[in-house]
Short mmCIF file of C-alpha atoms and ligand atoms in Angstrom, two decimals:
data_model
loop_
_atom_site.label_atom_id
_atom_site.label_comp_id
_atom_site.label_asym_id
_atom_site.label_seq_id
_atom_site.Cartn_x
_atom_site.Cartn_y
_atom_site.Cartn_z
CA MET G 1 -11.53 22.17 45.30
CA ASN G 2 -10.73 21.32 41.71
CA LYS G 3 -7.26 22.58 40.72
CA LYS G 4 -5.28 23.27 37.58
CA ALA G 5 -1.90 24.86 36.85
CA PHE G 6 -2.47 28.31 35.34
CA ILE G 7 0.49 29.35 33.19
CA PHE G 8 0.83 32.87 31.81
CA ASP G 9 2.98 34.20 29.03
CA LEU G 10 4.29 37.69 29.87
CA ASP G 11 4.70 39.98 26.85
CA GLY G 12 1.32 40.75 25.29
CA VAL G 13 -0.63 38.75 27.88
CA ILE G 14 0.19 40.33 31.23
CA VAL G 15 1.80 43.52 30.07
CA ASP G 16 1.65 45.71 26.98
CA THR G 17 5.30 45.23 25.99
CA ALA G 18 4.77 43.50 22.63
CA LYS G 19 4.66 46.95 20.97
CA PHE G 20 8.06 47.84 22.47
CA HIS G 21 9.64 44.60 21.22
CA PHE G 22 8.26 45.51 17.78
CA ILE G 23 9.67 49.06 17.85
CA ALA G 24 13.08 47.81 19.02
CA TRP G 25 13.22 45.11 16.31
CA GLN G 26 12.10 47.59 13.68
CA ARG G 27 14.92 50.00 14.60
CA LEU G 28 17.39 47.13 14.65
CA ALA G 29 16.23 45.91 11.23
CA ALA G 30 16.51 49.45 9.86
CA SER G 31 20.11 49.62 11.13
CA LEU G 32 20.79 46.59 8.91
CA ASP G 33 18.87 48.09 5.97
CA ILE G 34 16.12 45.50 6.35
CA ASN G 35 12.46 46.38 5.97
CA PHE G 36 10.48 44.72 8.77
CA THR G 37 6.68 44.60 8.70
CA GLU G 38 3.93 44.13 11.30
CA GLU G 39 3.00 40.79 9.69
CA GLU G 40 6.55 39.56 10.10
CA ASN G 41 6.51 40.81 13.68
CA GLU G 42 3.52 38.56 14.37
CA GLN G 43 5.82 35.59 13.66
CA LEU G 44 8.35 36.89 16.19
CA LYS G 45 5.92 37.05 19.09
CA GLY G 46 6.90 34.48 21.69
CA VAL G 47 10.14 33.78 19.83
CA SER G 48 13.48 34.12 21.68
CA ARG G 49 15.80 37.05 21.05
CA VAL G 50 18.36 34.96 19.19
CA ASN G 51 15.81 33.22 16.95
CA SER G 52 14.09 36.54 16.24
CA LEU G 53 17.31 38.07 14.91
CA LYS G 54 17.98 34.93 12.84
CA LYS G 55 14.52 35.25 11.25
CA ILE G 56 14.94 38.96 10.51
CA LEU G 57 18.29 38.28 8.81
CA GLN G 58 16.71 35.46 6.80
CA TRP G 59 13.82 37.65 5.65
CA GLY G 60 16.25 40.45 4.76
CA LYS G 61 18.64 37.98 3.08
CA LYS G 62 21.55 39.35 5.13
CA GLU G 63 24.51 37.58 6.62
CA ILE G 64 26.55 39.01 9.49
CA SER G 65 29.52 37.76 11.48
CA PRO G 66 28.98 36.15 14.91
CA GLU G 67 30.48 39.28 16.52
CA VAL G 68 28.09 41.63 14.75
CA PHE G 69 25.21 39.23 15.51
CA GLN G 70 25.99 39.46 19.23
CA SER G 71 26.32 43.23 19.15
CA LYS G 72 23.00 43.57 17.28
CA MET G 73 21.26 41.43 19.93
CA ASP G 74 22.75 43.64 22.65
CA GLN G 75 21.71 46.75 20.73
CA LYS G 76 18.12 45.48 20.44
CA ASN G 77 17.94 44.73 24.14
CA GLU G 78 19.38 48.13 25.13
CA GLU G 79 16.81 49.82 22.91
CA TYR G 80 14.03 47.68 24.42
CA LEU G 81 15.14 48.38 28.01
CA GLU G 82 15.15 52.10 27.24
CA LEU G 83 11.58 51.83 25.88
CA ILE G 84 10.29 50.00 28.98
CA LYS G 85 12.11 52.24 31.47
CA THR G 86 8.89 53.90 32.61
CA LEU G 87 6.84 50.67 32.65
CA ASP G 88 4.65 50.39 35.74
CA VAL G 89 1.39 49.03 37.09
CA LYS G 90 -0.67 51.03 34.54
CA ASP G 91 0.83 48.92 31.74
CA ILE G 92 -0.74 45.71 33.05
CA LEU G 93 -3.28 44.66 30.43
CA PRO G 94 -7.01 45.00 31.22
CA GLY G 95 -8.41 42.44 33.65
CA VAL G 96 -5.17 40.53 34.22
CA HIS G 97 -4.50 41.74 37.74
CA ASP G 98 -8.04 40.89 38.90
CA PHE G 99 -7.82 37.50 37.18
CA LEU G 100 -4.57 36.70 39.02
CA LEU G 101 -6.06 37.83 42.33
CA GLU G 102 -9.12 35.67 41.73
CA LEU G 103 -6.89 32.66 41.09
CA LYS G 104 -5.01 33.42 44.31
CA ALA G 105 -8.29 33.64 46.24
CA LYS G 106 -9.21 30.22 44.85
CA GLU G 107 -5.75 28.93 45.84
CA GLN G 108 -4.93 27.92 42.30
CA PRO G 109 -1.25 27.44 41.35
CA ILE G 110 0.13 30.18 39.08
CA ALA G 111 3.23 30.15 36.88
CA LEU G 112 4.91 32.42 34.39
CA GLY G 113 6.09 30.81 31.15
CA SER G 114 7.90 33.44 29.13
CA ALA G 115 10.63 33.45 26.47
CA SER G 116 11.94 36.75 27.80
CA LYS G 117 15.19 37.10 29.70
CA ASN G 118 13.79 40.35 31.08
CA ALA G 119 10.74 38.70 32.67
CA ARG G 120 11.73 38.87 36.34
CA PRO G 121 12.67 42.58 36.46
CA ILE G 122 9.49 43.38 34.50
CA LEU G 123 7.27 41.53 37.00
CA GLU G 124 9.07 43.42 39.78
CA LYS G 125 8.45 46.75 38.07
CA LEU G 126 4.76 45.85 37.83
CA GLY G 127 4.65 44.83 41.50
CA ILE G 128 3.07 41.43 40.76
CA LYS G 129 6.06 39.06 41.02
CA ASP G 130 4.89 37.61 44.34
CA LEU G 131 1.64 36.37 42.76
CA PHE G 132 3.60 33.70 40.86
CA ASP G 133 4.40 30.40 42.55
CA VAL G 134 6.83 29.49 39.78
CA ILE G 135 8.65 31.60 37.19
CA VAL G 136 10.16 30.04 34.07
CA ASP G 137 11.70 32.52 31.66
CA GLY G 138 14.23 32.84 28.84
CA THR G 139 17.09 32.32 31.28
CA ASN G 140 15.77 28.87 32.29
CA VAL G 141 15.13 27.13 28.98
CA THR G 142 17.22 25.87 26.10
CA LYS G 143 14.46 25.36 23.54
CA ALA G 144 12.34 28.30 22.39
CA LYS G 145 8.58 28.31 21.70
CA PRO G 146 6.95 26.65 19.73
CA ASP G 147 8.86 23.97 21.67
CA PRO G 148 6.81 23.32 24.83
CA GLU G 149 9.84 23.18 27.19
CA VAL G 150 8.99 26.43 29.00
CA PHE G 151 5.42 25.33 29.80
CA LEU G 152 6.35 21.72 30.63
CA ASN G 153 9.01 23.02 33.01
CA ALA G 154 6.44 25.31 34.68
CA CYS G 155 3.80 22.61 35.20
CA GLU G 156 6.40 20.13 36.40
CA GLN G 157 7.63 22.60 39.03
CA LEU G 158 4.04 23.15 40.13
CA GLY G 159 3.53 19.38 40.30
CA TYR G 160 0.78 19.13 37.66
CA ASP G 161 0.36 17.10 34.49
CA PRO G 162 0.20 18.98 31.19
CA GLN G 163 -3.45 17.82 30.82
CA GLU G 164 -4.22 19.68 34.06
CA SER G 165 -2.71 22.93 32.82
CA VAL G 166 -4.07 26.06 31.16
CA VAL G 167 -1.84 28.40 29.14
CA PHE G 168 -2.61 32.05 28.31
CA GLU G 169 -0.79 33.21 25.18
CA ASP G 170 -0.83 36.07 22.65
CA SER G 171 1.51 34.40 20.15
CA VAL G 172 1.08 31.73 17.50
CA ALA G 173 4.33 30.06 18.65
CA GLY G 174 3.10 29.99 22.27
CA VAL G 175 -0.32 28.56 21.39
CA GLN G 176 1.42 25.84 19.37
CA ALA G 177 3.73 25.10 22.32
CA ALA G 178 0.76 24.70 24.68
CA ASN G 179 -1.11 22.49 22.20
CA THR G 180 1.94 20.30 21.62
CA ALA G 181 2.20 19.79 25.38
CA GLY G 182 -1.50 18.79 25.54
CA MET G 183 -2.42 21.85 27.63
CA ILE G 184 -5.57 23.95 27.27
CA SER G 185 -4.57 26.99 25.19
CA ILE G 186 -6.33 30.30 25.69
CA GLY G 187 -5.40 32.96 23.15
CA LEU G 188 -5.38 36.67 23.95
CA GLY G 189 -5.66 38.73 20.81
CA ASP G 190 -7.04 38.30 17.30
CA PRO G 191 -8.95 35.02 16.71
CA SER G 192 -8.00 34.98 13.02
CA ILE G 193 -4.29 34.95 14.01
CA LEU G 194 -4.64 32.68 17.06
CA ASN G 195 -6.96 30.21 15.33
CA GLU G 196 -5.15 27.17 16.77
CA ALA G 197 -6.06 28.15 20.35
CA ASP G 198 -8.87 26.33 22.18
CA GLU G 199 -10.52 29.72 22.87
CA VAL G 200 -9.58 33.32 22.09
CA PHE G 201 -10.47 36.59 23.84
CA ALA G 202 -9.38 40.13 23.00
CA HIS G 203 -8.77 40.80 26.70
CA PHE G 204 -9.24 39.10 30.06
CA THR G 205 -12.14 41.52 30.58
CA ASP G 206 -14.00 39.78 27.73
CA MET G 207 -14.04 36.42 29.50
CA PRO G 208 -17.45 35.34 30.74
CA GLN G 209 -18.34 35.48 34.43
CA ASP G 210 -17.01 32.53 36.35
CA TYR G 211 -14.57 31.68 33.58
CA ILE G 212 -12.06 30.28 36.07
CA ASN G 213 -14.60 27.67 37.15
CA THR G 214 -15.32 26.91 33.49
CA LEU G 215 -11.59 26.30 32.94
CA LEU G 216 -11.37 24.15 36.05
CA SER G 217 -13.94 21.76 34.65
CA LYS G 218 -12.69 21.94 31.05
CA ASN G 219 -10.78 19.11 29.39
CA LYS G 220 -8.45 19.53 26.46
C1 BG6 V 1 8.82 37.07 24.18
C2 BG6 V 1 8.39 38.16 23.22
O1 BG6 V 1 7.98 37.09 25.30
O2 BG6 V 1 10.17 37.26 24.61
C3 BG6 V 1 9.38 38.28 22.07
O3 BG6 V 1 7.10 37.86 22.72
C4 BG6 V 1 10.79 38.44 22.61
O4 BG6 V 1 9.02 39.38 21.28
C5 BG6 V 1 11.12 37.29 23.56
O5 BG6 V 1 11.74 38.48 21.56
C6 BG6 V 1 12.52 37.41 24.17
O6 BG6 V 1 12.54 38.53 25.01
P1 BG6 V 1 13.84 39.21 25.59
O7 BG6 V 1 13.29 40.20 26.59
O8 BG6 V 1 14.65 38.14 26.25
O9 BG6 V 1 14.57 39.84 24.46
MG1 MG V 2 3.69 36.95 24.32
#
């Protein structure tokens, strides 16, 4: 059977954690007297923890010492971990679990390509870690999205060319990373925000019947 490497972002694609990242960043920004909006947050989706804090400081025109910078990153992560403490299978976004199981049934290779350093424990909490053949997360890469390193690393480990890979992303930075790598980019979210993606759906449940087969025969 026809095969492709199916690479999934985590936050906002598999699980509804994007809102918790937003809340944690908003509290962090407030602690620095910086006003942080939902529009700005859109630009932080898919962006690493360190680059996110740099951007918030830039927007707020604030400078802090390296020591305070580190402690603010720790503070944000503690806040975030507190918010996701009760995360479980019910937080998996609509249709994702079935989609993953369908890929498994078709013996398609599956990878995670996430910027998050919390990706592995989150997948464990959700009980779906074993569905992934390869996991590349924020602990494995040096360059953050929109650099394609995370996705290139995933498809290389699976033994596929970028042209034979499909990426599912909810962030502008992630869609750009997939496009730069020459991979098919499927956006999950608002088409006016993810307008660079090859196709956009609000949820996996909005994909047409047999969409996996459509993707298998699709070229970039
Ligand atoms: C991405 C999120 O998946 O991971 C970002 O979209 C987040 O919002 C980034 O900042 C890094 O996550 P973490 O868990 O390592 O702070
Ligand atoms: Mg995301």
